């Protein structure tokens, strides 16, 4: 077999496998941002989260927040990362912050209440958690 | 005979051999000793490394508000070079309004970023596109390397302006090599050819030359004695060779540039090119012109003898000689050299006293670091500290403070230099400090008024009084009428207190909204006393002022003294919608090797419920639209919806302004250090500076999302009752659900008048 062909084929196959290994991204909101820089940082944060690099993911989200400080989705994603990091109080506060930036009925509200509910559960505040989950209904 | 002869010969040989071995051994041991000594010195210099403090990296992306001039200023700060064809890192060229540049590689907290060849296109004050010049594809985001803004140094009297080889202009290195060591990159510490040439020149009487390489000079610099013996010279040579065995040319050159002695300022020795550049030219090394670079390099031969301040003629001749040598070495075209020779020395008359261009900000950084690090680690571990300073915002703030104070003194006939000022600007949501101006001489490392000056805040405290009341929606709304009539406050054991309004008038019944937007003192005191001074003080703490304040009736009018930094924290929490984020000057700290050591992440804490904060913020927007801060909109667009508050203290001692737009928050103070009356109201001085800075920053509008439990209702301000949009004088106000008045005024939706009007309207429709 042609050596050059192998040289190209192997990495190509590896790349394909690697591509399949990336978990499909969760659909949270219709369009994250009209700003492509924000979109690319959000994508970066998500792949960093998937790779378990939570600290790096929060750095990427903070970079995005400097560009769009009132983007509720970014605050939400940061809350999600803090929850994964076990920083429960921060997760709860960041989700509340995200909620304060979108009007009632926005899809993010539900997601944020779920984060708040989970954080409160882990903090041992079961009643607070139940209230949060009810608001997510 | 033959035997004896042989044995004599062999004995001689043996003695010789032993002798050789002993001297080799001695030499070997000596070399090992020297190796140890020189490495210790070098490591000591290199690894007793001060912490390096960086500004924020500028992130470029399509849509970013940035003018070509802004970017040019940033590139100058970073020491990027303008060239014909930008292919090397840290170079650029302008093609009309398009910039082609190559970024410098840099290791960030989240990993290294290699150089990027890109083009930046501008239109109408924004970046419109970023293009990868290699791949001809669009880029979403390009991060420029951050500017080094200072260091935290070992020893008290030893200040340096630390420089990194990557940011040293080619010109300086070229001049240095042309004059001191042309074969630097080719020799191994000593240069026999150079020495031979020097010897020849000296013997022939043409000139006295040292023939020392840069490496040798560095070694010499490690030992402070100027002893000039052959033995010393020999030791230096061995040490130079040893040094080159252990370290790269770049490491040696960088250390040399930071170590070498270049002059004296009183009892302070000027070491290193970074400090020398500031000392002689009052600008960073990266911005030196050829004539200036040549002057500094010329000083190496004899900093005292060629001192441009004491012996300008000698310095000029020496400088021009250096320029000629640069031409000779092929580093500088003759035409440029000729231009440089025609330049004056350009040395500033008085050397600036500080070493960092941003001493006030650095002090803020140092304070934050001291909470987490031991001082000796900061001074010796070579930590990399990434801060939030935005040099562009800082520059605008400095200029506005200087310009306005001089202007105010001129128009009022105040003795020049009497007024002082301070300014702090932050990002409204991330609470990152972008600029910190500690006084009108921003380069002076003295009293930092942002951090250390505590002044009565006057009316700046009023929003907290109103916020406290609005937390009780069943008792207070923005429409609630307050009594602004004369008030005598009696307290056992103290003199009666009779608060006065700014205009010395009383305004009868006024709505809470009006009381805040016109900053009525008497109504505010009544309101504060009825909600309780303690509750107000508790809210001041909730909003982020950590200082313990006693709280008395006069606190309601801002008798308590706070620093501009504390005021900024307080308003930050309002701008954050009731979410408190501690002000941050640092993003992260890396080790000298670039490993993340500590991050200062964005933390928020909900301390006040969103609805009352929303109500107060809308009232603060009215302060600017129709109240005490109206004049702000002479220069800024009313569409910005700025929320702000003026503050003036007794006898016009302090002039304050605090406020925020969508993305930026600022606090400005103007007054006198001796606390004598300065003669300005908040709107008269501080607000002008604040407005000027904001005009330059071109902020985002403040658009608030009403919390779920807030509704907007039309109100008749005179009666505080419900009204309708078409009623005369009606204002639409936000209310926390269930707190809006139910009764209607004469023109309101349920009033007789309104019903008649609707009936008539019905007839004609």
mmCIF file of N, CA, C and O in Angstrom, chain B residues 192-233:
data_model
loop_
_atom_site.group_PDB
_atom_site.id
_atom_site.type_symbol
_atom_site.label_atom_id
_atom_site.label_comp_id
_atom_site.label_asym_id
_atom_site.label_seq_id
_atom_site.Cartn_x
_atom_site.Cartn_y
_atom_site.Cartn_z
ATOM 1 N N UNK B 192 38.269 36.366 21.871
ATOM 2 C CA UNK B 192 39.701 36.599 21.677
ATOM 3 C C UNK B 192 39.967 37.653 20.610
ATOM 4 O O UNK B 192 40.825 38.518 20.761
ATOM 5 N N UNK B 193 39.156 37.611 19.545
ATOM 6 C CA UNK B 193 39.363 38.575 18.471
ATOM 7 C C UNK B 193 39.141 39.995 18.952
ATOM 8 O O UNK B 193 39.902 40.910 18.671
ATOM 9 N N UNK B 194 38.072 40.142 19.725
ATOM 10 C CA UNK B 194 37.749 41.462 20.279
ATOM 11 C C UNK B 194 38.856 41.933 21.203
ATOM 12 O O UNK B 194 39.249 43.099 21.179
ATOM 13 N N UNK B 195 39.376 40.978 21.983
ATOM 14 C CA UNK B 195 40.428 41.347 22.928
ATOM 15 C C UNK B 195 41.684 41.775 22.199
ATOM 16 O O UNK B 195 42.326 42.759 22.551
ATOM 17 N N UNK B 196 42.026 41.023 21.147
ATOM 18 C CA UNK B 196 43.224 41.333 20.359
ATOM 19 C C UNK B 196 43.093 42.719 19.741
ATOM 20 O O UNK B 196 44.012 43.539 19.781
ATOM 21 N N UNK B 197 41.891 42.976 19.218
ATOM 22 C CA UNK B 197 41.649 44.262 18.583
ATOM 23 C C UNK B 197 41.787 45.384 19.610
ATOM 24 O O UNK B 197 42.432 46.406 19.369
ATOM 25 N N UNK B 198 41.203 45.142 20.783
ATOM 26 C CA UNK B 198 41.252 46.150 21.839
ATOM 27 C C UNK B 198 42.689 46.419 22.247
ATOM 28 O O UNK B 198 43.094 47.562 22.416
ATOM 29 N N UNK B 199 43.457 45.318 22.379
ATOM 30 C CA UNK B 199 44.851 45.438 22.786
ATOM 31 C C UNK B 199 45.621 46.257 21.755
ATOM 32 O O UNK B 199 46.368 47.176 22.088
ATOM 33 N N UNK B 200 45.383 45.933 20.489
ATOM 34 C CA UNK B 200 46.058 46.614 19.387
ATOM 35 C C UNK B 200 45.741 48.106 19.392
ATOM 36 O O UNK B 200 46.629 48.948 19.289
ATOM 37 N N UNK B 201 44.454 48.397 19.558
ATOM 38 C CA UNK B 201 44.014 49.799 19.565
ATOM 39 C C UNK B 201 44.647 50.539 20.733
ATOM 40 O O UNK B 201 45.086 51.679 20.580
ATOM 41 N N UNK B 202 44.692 49.852 21.892
ATOM 42 C CA UNK B 202 45.253 50.492 23.076
ATOM 43 C C UNK B 202 46.745 50.749 22.895
ATOM 44 O O UNK B 202 47.237 51.842 23.174
ATOM 45 N N UNK B 203 47.463 49.707 22.378
ATOM 46 C CA UNK B 203 48.901 49.828 22.192
ATOM 47 C C UNK B 203 49.233 50.899 21.160
ATOM 48 O O UNK B 203 50.159 51.678 21.320
ATOM 49 N N UNK B 204 48.460 50.925 20.110
ATOM 50 C CA UNK B 204 48.740 51.897 19.058
ATOM 51 C C UNK B 204 48.350 53.309 19.479
ATOM 52 O O UNK B 204 48.559 54.262 18.741
ATOM 53 N N UNK B 205 47.710 53.385 20.665
ATOM 54 C CA UNK B 205 47.393 54.710 21.190
ATOM 55 C C UNK B 205 46.179 55.345 20.554
ATOM 56 O O UNK B 205 45.880 56.505 20.807
ATOM 57 N N UNK B 206 45.445 54.579 19.714
ATOM 58 C CA UNK B 206 44.282 55.168 19.053
ATOM 59 C C UNK B 206 43.166 55.446 20.057
ATOM 60 O O UNK B 206 42.541 56.486 20.041
ATOM 61 N N UNK B 207 42.900 54.440 20.884
ATOM 62 C CA UNK B 207 41.900 54.645 21.941
ATOM 63 C C UNK B 207 42.071 53.532 22.955
ATOM 64 O O UNK B 207 42.676 52.510 22.660
ATOM 65 N N UNK B 208 41.507 53.755 24.129
ATOM 66 C CA UNK B 208 41.584 52.717 25.145
ATOM 67 C C UNK B 208 40.296 51.922 25.103
ATOM 68 O O UNK B 208 39.210 52.467 25.299
ATOM 69 N N UNK B 209 40.416 50.643 24.791
ATOM 70 C CA UNK B 209 39.217 49.833 24.709
ATOM 71 C C UNK B 209 39.282 48.679 25.679
ATOM 72 O O UNK B 209 40.353 48.162 25.970
ATOM 73 N N UNK B 210 38.103 48.280 26.144
ATOM 74 C CA UNK B 210 38.031 47.213 27.141
ATOM 75 C C UNK B 210 38.089 45.835 26.524
ATOM 76 O O UNK B 210 38.785 44.957 27.004
ATOM 77 N N UNK B 211 37.375 45.650 25.432
ATOM 78 C CA UNK B 211 37.321 44.351 24.800
ATOM 79 C C UNK B 211 36.533 43.322 25.583
ATOM 80 O O UNK B 211 36.592 42.146 25.292
ATOM 81 N N UNK B 212 35.798 43.783 26.603
ATOM 82 C CA UNK B 212 34.985 42.863 27.381
ATOM 83 C C UNK B 212 33.698 42.553 26.634
ATOM 84 O O UNK B 212 33.079 43.457 26.062
ATOM 85 N N UNK B 213 33.296 41.293 26.686
ATOM 86 C CA UNK B 213 32.019 40.942 26.079
ATOM 87 C C UNK B 213 30.901 41.345 27.041
ATOM 88 O O UNK B 213 31.143 41.681 28.196
ATOM 89 N N UNK B 214 29.677 41.293 26.523
ATOM 90 C CA UNK B 214 28.502 41.580 27.355
ATOM 91 C C UNK B 214 28.496 40.646 28.560
ATOM 92 O O UNK B 214 28.220 41.061 29.681
ATOM 93 N N UNK B 215 28.835 39.386 28.297
ATOM 94 C CA UNK B 215 28.833 38.395 29.374
ATOM 95 C C UNK B 215 29.847 38.773 30.445
ATOM 96 O O UNK B 215 29.550 38.715 31.637
ATOM 97 N N UNK B 216 31.026 39.181 30.009
ATOM 98 C CA UNK B 216 32.046 39.591 30.977
ATOM 99 C C UNK B 216 31.586 40.807 31.769
ATOM 100 O O UNK B 216 31.818 40.893 32.966
ATOM 101 N N UNK B 217 30.966 41.729 31.063
ATOM 102 C CA UNK B 217 30.490 42.930 31.756
ATOM 103 C C UNK B 217 29.444 42.587 32.801
ATOM 104 O O UNK B 217 29.398 43.177 33.869
ATOM 105 N N UNK B 218 28.609 41.599 32.468
ATOM 106 C CA UNK B 218 27.585 41.184 33.428
ATOM 107 C C UNK B 218 28.243 40.587 34.663
ATOM 108 O O UNK B 218 27.871 40.892 35.794
ATOM 109 N N UNK B 219 29.260 39.737 34.423
ATOM 110 C CA UNK B 219 29.983 39.129 35.534
ATOM 111 C C UNK B 219 30.594 40.224 36.408
ATOM 112 O O UNK B 219 30.486 40.205 37.633
ATOM 113 N N UNK B 220 31.198 41.206 35.743
ATOM 114 C CA UNK B 220 31.828 42.297 36.470
ATOM 115 C C UNK B 220 30.802 43.035 37.330
ATOM 116 O O UNK B 220 31.057 43.443 38.454
ATOM 117 N N UNK B 221 29.601 43.164 36.760
ATOM 118 C CA UNK B 221 28.540 43.872 37.452
ATOM 119 C C UNK B 221 28.068 43.146 38.721
ATOM 120 O O UNK B 221 27.526 43.751 39.620
ATOM 121 N N UNK B 222 28.304 41.806 38.751
ATOM 122 C CA UNK B 222 27.905 41.036 39.925
ATOM 123 C C UNK B 222 28.732 41.419 41.146
ATOM 124 O O UNK B 222 28.310 41.280 42.275
ATOM 125 N N UNK B 223 30.004 41.821 40.867
ATOM 126 C CA UNK B 223 30.887 42.177 41.973
ATOM 127 C C UNK B 223 31.068 43.670 41.964
ATOM 128 O O UNK B 223 31.401 44.257 40.939
ATOM 129 N N UNK B 224 30.807 44.257 43.081
ATOM 130 C CA UNK B 224 30.726 45.706 43.064
ATOM 131 C C UNK B 224 32.084 46.399 43.035
ATOM 132 O O UNK B 224 32.183 47.559 42.704
ATOM 133 N N UNK B 225 33.180 45.669 43.356
ATOM 134 C CA UNK B 225 34.483 46.329 43.361
ATOM 135 C C UNK B 225 34.917 46.619 41.938
ATOM 136 O O UNK B 225 34.672 45.851 41.015
ATOM 137 N N UNK B 226 35.530 47.743 41.779
ATOM 138 C CA UNK B 226 35.997 48.135 40.450
ATOM 139 C C UNK B 226 37.474 47.764 40.283
ATOM 140 O O UNK B 226 38.181 48.354 39.478
ATOM 141 N N UNK B 227 37.923 46.809 41.062
ATOM 142 C CA UNK B 227 39.315 46.362 41.058
ATOM 143 C C UNK B 227 39.729 45.963 39.629
ATOM 144 O O UNK B 227 38.996 45.276 38.929
ATOM 145 N N UNK B 228 40.898 46.412 39.208
ATOM 146 C CA UNK B 228 41.275 46.147 37.820
ATOM 147 C C UNK B 228 42.611 45.419 37.750
ATOM 148 O O UNK B 228 43.553 45.925 37.166
ATOM 149 N N UNK B 229 42.679 44.269 38.371
ATOM 150 C CA UNK B 229 43.921 43.510 38.321
ATOM 151 C C UNK B 229 43.807 42.437 37.256
ATOM 152 O O UNK B 229 42.705 42.133 36.783
ATOM 153 N N UNK B 230 44.969 41.891 36.909
ATOM 154 C CA UNK B 230 44.985 40.846 35.887
ATOM 155 C C UNK B 230 44.232 39.619 36.379
ATOM 156 O O UNK B 230 43.541 38.955 35.626
ATOM 157 N N UNK B 231 44.408 39.355 37.686
ATOM 158 C CA UNK B 231 43.760 38.187 38.267
ATOM 159 C C UNK B 231 42.230 38.322 38.169
ATOM 160 O O UNK B 231 41.527 37.392 37.789
ATOM 161 N N UNK B 232 41.787 39.517 38.497
ATOM 162 C CA UNK B 232 40.347 39.819 38.428
ATOM 163 C C UNK B 232 39.842 39.573 37.002
ATOM 164 O O UNK B 232 38.827 38.935 36.766
ATOM 165 N N UNK B 233 40.615 40.078 36.073
ATOM 166 C CA UNK B 233 40.257 39.975 34.657
ATOM 167 C C UNK B 233 40.187 38.496 34.247
ATOM 168 O O UNK B 233 39.255 38.068 33.568
#
